[in-house]
């Protein structure tokens, strides 16, 4: 029987509280993939097998990155975070490395099973994970590959839908031309998520400081606000009633205001609140997209991921 301390330490390593947001990111990507083809899921049928498989792949890639991160940082953690699993001796470093490689291989295999484009996205995410893991302790620009890891989940989800070659043809598109334009269009909401994650990561760099410098905090706040524009601009002409867009933006705006005020200090509390808010970034786009698709209840998924993620932070820390 495993020691309860080891179980909690492993959940903390995996950042289990952030797992619901990974699922939310991938599912929004899948829905965006449908929306960019102008297909209504209520007419063409919403396939849940594909998003479940690709969300599992996304989770495995995410867990791989967290295991690799803690394995790479074990010496640094010995001095500054001795309570973590590896410095405290709860696990051997080799087990984390083996776990990271296994999760990476399994996640990539699942992605390729869904389609070549999905597999390429998975490899791209792993590349950004490697860059972040190598440089995040020494270079402030490493917040960008961290953001690209998350933004890549939108592409992972979208390509899972596009892997159905007949869907592109049935919609009357030439596959090559469609993919070129769709990837550029998808980059708009992806930039919103990238900005939020980079701003969040910029704040997290100063998590251990009692008095963080003001400059990076100001920049990070500006980056955290960008999703309000980037995530909603695709639906200005197509979403129908303006109140749907407002409904999607409101929870994120309210939560971000609470992060800037009620949860602002100490920084670990602030960062945890921002991490919980990742699915609310998705909700900005999901609300009008779900309404347009004729299934408004789909907007409950990112909100549910927010609630579950916040609850899981009581089980294990999110950072």
PDB file of C-alpha atoms in Angstrom, residues 5-204:
ATOM      1  CA  UNK A   5       2.448  11.389   1.381  1.00  0.00           C
ATOM      2  CA  UNK A   6       3.866   9.837  -1.780  1.00  0.00           C
ATOM      3  CA  UNK A   7       0.494   9.925  -3.509  1.00  0.00           C
ATOM      4  CA  UNK A   8      -0.001  13.606  -2.726  1.00  0.00           C
ATOM      5  CA  UNK A   9       3.576  14.390  -3.758  1.00  0.00           C
ATOM      6  CA  UNK A  10       3.041  12.660  -7.094  1.00  0.00           C
ATOM      7  CA  UNK A  11      -0.218  14.529  -7.668  1.00  0.00           C
ATOM      8  CA  UNK A  12       1.633  17.760  -6.895  1.00  0.00           C
ATOM      9  CA  UNK A  13       4.352  16.822  -9.387  1.00  0.00           C
ATOM     10  CA  UNK A  14       1.766  16.121 -12.070  1.00  0.00           C
ATOM     11  CA  UNK A  15       0.077  19.455 -11.212  1.00  0.00           C
ATOM     12  CA  UNK A  16      -3.170  17.505 -11.124  1.00  0.00           C
ATOM     13  CA  UNK A  17      -5.140  20.652 -10.302  1.00  0.00           C
ATOM     14  CA  UNK A  18      -4.304  21.979 -13.771  1.00  0.00           C
ATOM     15  CA  UNK A  19      -5.366  18.809 -15.596  1.00  0.00           C
ATOM     16  CA  UNK A  20      -9.006  19.939 -16.124  1.00  0.00           C
ATOM     17  CA  UNK A  21      -7.746  23.044 -17.914  1.00  0.00           C
ATOM     18  CA  UNK A  22      -5.752  20.861 -20.326  1.00  0.00           C
ATOM     19  CA  UNK A  23      -8.930  18.963 -21.230  1.00  0.00           C
ATOM     20  CA  UNK A  24     -10.769  22.263 -21.667  1.00  0.00           C
ATOM     21  CA  UNK A  25      -8.040  23.620 -23.969  1.00  0.00           C
ATOM     22  CA  UNK A  26      -8.070  20.533 -26.183  1.00  0.00           C
ATOM     23  CA  UNK A  27     -11.856  20.395 -26.408  1.00  0.00           C
ATOM     24  CA  UNK A  28     -12.089  24.058 -27.368  1.00  0.00           C
ATOM     25  CA  UNK A  29      -9.506  23.355 -30.068  1.00  0.00           C
ATOM     26  CA  UNK A  30     -11.684  20.512 -31.337  1.00  0.00           C
ATOM     27  CA  UNK A  31     -14.738  22.758 -31.426  1.00  0.00           C
ATOM     28  CA  UNK A  32     -12.779  25.507 -33.180  1.00  0.00           C
ATOM     29  CA  UNK A  33     -11.721  22.936 -35.744  1.00  0.00           C
ATOM     30  CA  UNK A  34     -15.395  22.234 -36.392  1.00  0.00           C
ATOM     31  CA  UNK A  35     -16.296  25.916 -36.448  1.00  0.00           C
ATOM     32  CA  UNK A  36     -13.588  26.842 -38.947  1.00  0.00           C
ATOM     33  CA  UNK A  37     -15.093  24.277 -41.311  1.00  0.00           C
ATOM     34  CA  UNK A  38     -18.472  25.953 -40.819  1.00  0.00           C
ATOM     35  CA  UNK A  39     -19.921  22.630 -39.654  1.00  0.00           C
ATOM     36  CA  UNK A  40     -22.665  22.535 -37.073  1.00  0.00           C
ATOM     37  CA  UNK A  41     -22.092  19.637 -34.628  1.00  0.00           C
ATOM     38  CA  UNK A  42     -25.846  19.309 -34.087  1.00  0.00           C
ATOM     39  CA  UNK A  43     -26.287  18.566 -37.805  1.00  0.00           C
ATOM     40  CA  UNK A  44     -23.166  16.575 -38.626  1.00  0.00           C
ATOM     41  CA  UNK A  45     -22.929  14.770 -35.324  1.00  0.00           C
ATOM     42  CA  UNK A  46     -20.488  15.584 -32.528  1.00  0.00           C
ATOM     43  CA  UNK A  47     -17.996  12.740 -32.210  1.00  0.00           C
ATOM     44  CA  UNK A  48     -16.881  12.394 -28.600  1.00  0.00           C
ATOM     45  CA  UNK A  49     -14.402   9.577 -29.218  1.00  0.00           C
ATOM     46  CA  UNK A  50     -11.896  11.789 -31.015  1.00  0.00           C
ATOM     47  CA  UNK A  51     -11.810  14.631 -28.438  1.00  0.00           C
ATOM     48  CA  UNK A  52     -11.562  12.118 -25.566  1.00  0.00           C
ATOM     49  CA  UNK A  53      -8.596  10.406 -27.205  1.00  0.00           C
ATOM     50  CA  UNK A  54      -6.837  13.630 -28.072  1.00  0.00           C
ATOM     51  CA  UNK A  55      -7.535  15.120 -24.622  1.00  0.00           C
ATOM     52  CA  UNK A  56      -5.896  12.035 -23.132  1.00  0.00           C
ATOM     53  CA  UNK A  57      -2.919  12.652 -25.403  1.00  0.00           C
ATOM     54  CA  UNK A  58      -2.808  16.265 -24.207  1.00  0.00           C
ATOM     55  CA  UNK A  59      -2.867  15.166 -20.571  1.00  0.00           C
ATOM     56  CA  UNK A  60      -0.032  12.695 -21.143  1.00  0.00           C
ATOM     57  CA  UNK A  61       2.074  15.397 -22.789  1.00  0.00           C
ATOM     58  CA  UNK A  62       1.310  17.749 -19.901  1.00  0.00           C
ATOM     59  CA  UNK A  63       2.246  15.154 -17.279  1.00  0.00           C
ATOM     60  CA  UNK A  64       5.407  14.394 -19.227  1.00  0.00           C
ATOM     61  CA  UNK A  65       6.420  18.038 -19.069  1.00  0.00           C
ATOM     62  CA  UNK A  66       5.789  18.285 -15.331  1.00  0.00           C
ATOM     63  CA  UNK A  67       7.771  15.127 -14.559  1.00  0.00           C
ATOM     64  CA  UNK A  68      10.634  16.286 -16.774  1.00  0.00           C
ATOM     65  CA  UNK A  69      10.544  19.732 -15.181  1.00  0.00           C
ATOM     66  CA  UNK A  70      10.882  18.392 -11.642  1.00  0.00           C
ATOM     67  CA  UNK A  71      13.570  15.920 -12.735  1.00  0.00           C
ATOM     68  CA  UNK A  72      15.601  18.685 -14.392  1.00  0.00           C
ATOM     69  CA  UNK A  73      15.128  21.073 -11.435  1.00  0.00           C
ATOM     70  CA  UNK A  74      15.968  18.559  -8.700  1.00  0.00           C
ATOM     71  CA  UNK A  75      19.233  20.278  -7.692  1.00  0.00           C
ATOM     72  CA  UNK A  76      17.611  23.700  -7.634  1.00  0.00           C
ATOM     73  CA  UNK A  77      14.702  22.308  -5.595  1.00  0.00           C
ATOM     74  CA  UNK A  78      17.106  20.827  -3.038  1.00  0.00           C
ATOM     75  CA  UNK A  79      18.047  24.378  -2.048  1.00  0.00           C
ATOM     76  CA  UNK A  80      14.784  26.253  -2.548  1.00  0.00           C
ATOM     77  CA  UNK A  81      11.916  23.728  -2.575  1.00  0.00           C
ATOM     78  CA  UNK A  82      13.111  20.853  -0.337  1.00  0.00           C
ATOM     79  CA  UNK A  83       9.504  19.828   0.352  1.00  0.00           C
ATOM     80  CA  UNK A  84       9.066  18.577  -3.208  1.00  0.00           C
ATOM     81  CA  UNK A  85       9.047  14.877  -3.986  1.00  0.00           C
ATOM     82  CA  UNK A  86      12.569  14.383  -5.355  1.00  0.00           C
ATOM     83  CA  UNK A  87      14.526  16.517  -2.826  1.00  0.00           C
ATOM     84  CA  UNK A  88      12.606  14.904   0.031  1.00  0.00           C
ATOM     85  CA  UNK A  89      13.554  11.425  -1.202  1.00  0.00           C
ATOM     86  CA  UNK A  90      10.018  10.163  -1.781  1.00  0.00           C
ATOM     87  CA  UNK A  91      10.911   9.089  -5.319  1.00  0.00           C
ATOM     88  CA  UNK A  92      14.111   8.309  -7.179  1.00  0.00           C
ATOM     89  CA  UNK A  93      15.071  10.749  -9.959  1.00  0.00           C
ATOM     90  CA  UNK A  94      15.212   7.904 -12.479  1.00  0.00           C
ATOM     91  CA  UNK A  95      11.542   7.109 -11.920  1.00  0.00           C
ATOM     92  CA  UNK A  96      10.577  10.666 -12.875  1.00  0.00           C
ATOM     93  CA  UNK A  97      12.701  10.568 -16.017  1.00  0.00           C
ATOM     94  CA  UNK A  98      11.222   7.207 -16.996  1.00  0.00           C
ATOM     95  CA  UNK A  99       7.730   8.516 -16.308  1.00  0.00           C
ATOM     96  CA  UNK A 100       8.334  11.640 -18.400  1.00  0.00           C
ATOM     97  CA  UNK A 101       9.607   9.620 -21.369  1.00  0.00           C
ATOM     98  CA  UNK A 102       6.758   7.099 -21.076  1.00  0.00           C
ATOM     99  CA  UNK A 103       4.074   9.786 -20.947  1.00  0.00           C
ATOM    100  CA  UNK A 104       5.670  11.613 -23.876  1.00  0.00           C
ATOM    101  CA  UNK A 105       5.800   8.437 -25.972  1.00  0.00           C
ATOM    102  CA  UNK A 106       2.229   7.418 -25.099  1.00  0.00           C
ATOM    103  CA  UNK A 107       0.827  10.901 -25.727  1.00  0.00           C
ATOM    104  CA  UNK A 108       2.584  11.202 -29.071  1.00  0.00           C
ATOM    105  CA  UNK A 109       1.454   7.729 -30.122  1.00  0.00           C
ATOM    106  CA  UNK A 110      -2.173   8.583 -29.299  1.00  0.00           C
ATOM    107  CA  UNK A 111      -1.878  11.795 -31.289  1.00  0.00           C
ATOM    108  CA  UNK A 112      -0.470  10.007 -34.343  1.00  0.00           C
ATOM    109  CA  UNK A 113      -3.229   7.416 -33.992  1.00  0.00           C
ATOM    110  CA  UNK A 114      -5.718  10.231 -34.458  1.00  0.00           C
ATOM    111  CA  UNK A 115      -3.865  11.566 -37.497  1.00  0.00           C
ATOM    112  CA  UNK A 116      -0.493  12.682 -38.849  1.00  0.00           C
ATOM    113  CA  UNK A 117      -1.287  16.362 -38.237  1.00  0.00           C
ATOM    114  CA  UNK A 118      -2.140  15.592 -34.588  1.00  0.00           C
ATOM    115  CA  UNK A 119       1.138  13.741 -34.203  1.00  0.00           C
ATOM    116  CA  UNK A 120       3.083  16.668 -35.622  1.00  0.00           C
ATOM    117  CA  UNK A 121       1.330  18.990 -33.153  1.00  0.00           C
ATOM    118  CA  UNK A 122       2.287  16.640 -30.300  1.00  0.00           C
ATOM    119  CA  UNK A 123       5.926  16.692 -31.399  1.00  0.00           C
ATOM    120  CA  UNK A 124       5.804  20.485 -31.541  1.00  0.00           C
ATOM    121  CA  UNK A 125       4.411  20.637 -27.997  1.00  0.00           C
ATOM    122  CA  UNK A 126       7.184  18.309 -26.796  1.00  0.00           C
ATOM    123  CA  UNK A 127       9.762  20.565 -28.455  1.00  0.00           C
ATOM    124  CA  UNK A 128       8.440  23.603 -26.587  1.00  0.00           C
ATOM    125  CA  UNK A 129       8.328  21.586 -23.356  1.00  0.00           C
ATOM    126  CA  UNK A 130      12.009  20.733 -23.824  1.00  0.00           C
ATOM    127  CA  UNK A 131      12.961  24.366 -24.463  1.00  0.00           C
ATOM    128  CA  UNK A 132      11.035  25.569 -21.425  1.00  0.00           C
ATOM    129  CA  UNK A 133      12.441  22.849 -19.179  1.00  0.00           C
ATOM    130  CA  UNK A 134      16.000  23.666 -20.211  1.00  0.00           C
ATOM    131  CA  UNK A 135      15.831  27.453 -19.947  1.00  0.00           C
ATOM    132  CA  UNK A 136      13.032  28.436 -17.547  1.00  0.00           C
ATOM    133  CA  UNK A 137      15.352  28.962 -14.563  1.00  0.00           C
ATOM    134  CA  UNK A 138      17.851  31.097 -16.464  1.00  0.00           C
ATOM    135  CA  UNK A 139      15.940  33.066 -19.119  1.00  0.00           C
ATOM    136  CA  UNK A 140      12.892  35.246 -18.741  1.00  0.00           C
ATOM    137  CA  UNK A 141      11.939  34.638 -22.398  1.00  0.00           C
ATOM    138  CA  UNK A 142      11.167  31.021 -21.452  1.00  0.00           C
ATOM    139  CA  UNK A 143       7.627  32.168 -20.596  1.00  0.00           C
ATOM    140  CA  UNK A 144       6.983  32.164 -24.361  1.00  0.00           C
ATOM    141  CA  UNK A 145       7.654  28.450 -24.987  1.00  0.00           C
ATOM    142  CA  UNK A 146       5.539  27.746 -21.906  1.00  0.00           C
ATOM    143  CA  UNK A 147       2.704  29.696 -23.521  1.00  0.00           C
ATOM    144  CA  UNK A 148       3.286  27.921 -26.830  1.00  0.00           C
ATOM    145  CA  UNK A 149       2.911  24.545 -25.076  1.00  0.00           C
ATOM    146  CA  UNK A 150      -0.611  25.499 -24.042  1.00  0.00           C
ATOM    147  CA  UNK A 151      -1.499  27.239 -27.284  1.00  0.00           C
ATOM    148  CA  UNK A 152      -0.438  24.068 -29.062  1.00  0.00           C
ATOM    149  CA  UNK A 153      -3.322  22.243 -27.375  1.00  0.00           C
ATOM    150  CA  UNK A 154      -5.767  24.250 -29.501  1.00  0.00           C
ATOM    151  CA  UNK A 155      -4.008  23.032 -32.639  1.00  0.00           C
ATOM    152  CA  UNK A 156      -3.917  19.506 -31.239  1.00  0.00           C
ATOM    153  CA  UNK A 157      -7.684  19.549 -30.746  1.00  0.00           C
ATOM    154  CA  UNK A 158      -8.438  21.222 -34.072  1.00  0.00           C
ATOM    155  CA  UNK A 159      -6.311  18.822 -36.096  1.00  0.00           C
ATOM    156  CA  UNK A 160      -8.109  15.941 -34.397  1.00  0.00           C
ATOM    157  CA  UNK A 161     -11.275  17.162 -36.078  1.00  0.00           C
ATOM    158  CA  UNK A 162      -9.538  17.920 -39.359  1.00  0.00           C
ATOM    159  CA  UNK A 163      -8.050  14.415 -39.398  1.00  0.00           C
ATOM    160  CA  UNK A 164     -11.410  13.365 -40.814  1.00  0.00           C
ATOM    161  CA  UNK A 165     -10.405  14.119 -44.404  1.00  0.00           C
ATOM    162  CA  UNK A 166     -13.966  13.656 -45.604  1.00  0.00           C
ATOM    163  CA  UNK A 167     -15.133  16.490 -43.321  1.00  0.00           C
ATOM    164  CA  UNK A 168     -12.965  19.008 -45.194  1.00  0.00           C
ATOM    165  CA  UNK A 169     -14.100  17.675 -48.555  1.00  0.00           C
ATOM    166  CA  UNK A 170     -17.765  17.575 -47.557  1.00  0.00           C
ATOM    167  CA  UNK A 171     -17.558  21.233 -46.568  1.00  0.00           C
ATOM    168  CA  UNK A 172     -16.367  22.060 -50.069  1.00  0.00           C
ATOM    169  CA  UNK A 173     -12.785  22.981 -49.212  1.00  0.00           C
ATOM    170  CA  UNK A 174      -9.523  22.081 -50.871  1.00  0.00           C
ATOM    171  CA  UNK A 175      -7.599  20.411 -47.970  1.00  0.00           C
ATOM    172  CA  UNK A 176      -4.247  22.147 -48.596  1.00  0.00           C
ATOM    173  CA  UNK A 177      -5.750  25.617 -48.997  1.00  0.00           C
ATOM    174  CA  UNK A 178      -8.099  25.111 -46.075  1.00  0.00           C
ATOM    175  CA  UNK A 179      -5.336  24.063 -43.666  1.00  0.00           C
ATOM    176  CA  UNK A 180      -3.154  27.040 -44.567  1.00  0.00           C
ATOM    177  CA  UNK A 181      -5.946  29.527 -43.867  1.00  0.00           C
ATOM    178  CA  UNK A 182      -7.406  27.692 -40.892  1.00  0.00           C
ATOM    179  CA  UNK A 183      -4.082  27.475 -39.065  1.00  0.00           C
ATOM    180  CA  UNK A 184      -3.599  31.215 -39.441  1.00  0.00           C
ATOM    181  CA  UNK A 185      -7.132  31.866 -38.180  1.00  0.00           C
ATOM    182  CA  UNK A 186      -6.664  29.479 -35.260  1.00  0.00           C
ATOM    183  CA  UNK A 187      -3.543  31.421 -34.314  1.00  0.00           C
ATOM    184  CA  UNK A 188      -5.772  34.315 -33.190  1.00  0.00           C
ATOM    185  CA  UNK A 189      -7.404  32.568 -30.179  1.00  0.00           C
ATOM    186  CA  UNK A 190      -4.152  30.667 -29.632  1.00  0.00           C
ATOM    187  CA  UNK A 191      -2.387  34.007 -29.179  1.00  0.00           C
ATOM    188  CA  UNK A 192      -4.865  34.861 -26.423  1.00  0.00           C
ATOM    189  CA  UNK A 193      -4.087  31.674 -24.509  1.00  0.00           C
ATOM    190  CA  UNK A 194      -0.353  32.097 -25.161  1.00  0.00           C
ATOM    191  CA  UNK A 195      -0.478  35.629 -23.755  1.00  0.00           C
ATOM    192  CA  UNK A 196      -2.372  34.522 -20.650  1.00  0.00           C
ATOM    193  CA  UNK A 197       0.012  31.646 -19.924  1.00  0.00           C
ATOM    194  CA  UNK A 198       3.085  33.793 -20.557  1.00  0.00           C
ATOM    195  CA  UNK A 199       1.743  36.494 -18.248  1.00  0.00           C
ATOM    196  CA  UNK A 200       0.914  33.901 -15.621  1.00  0.00           C
ATOM    197  CA  UNK A 201       4.372  32.319 -15.948  1.00  0.00           C
ATOM    198  CA  UNK A 202       6.007  35.724 -15.652  1.00  0.00           C
ATOM    199  CA  UNK A 203       4.274  36.168 -12.290  1.00  0.00           C
ATOM    200  CA  UNK A 204       5.205  32.627 -11.224  1.00  0.00           C
TER     201      UNK A 204
END
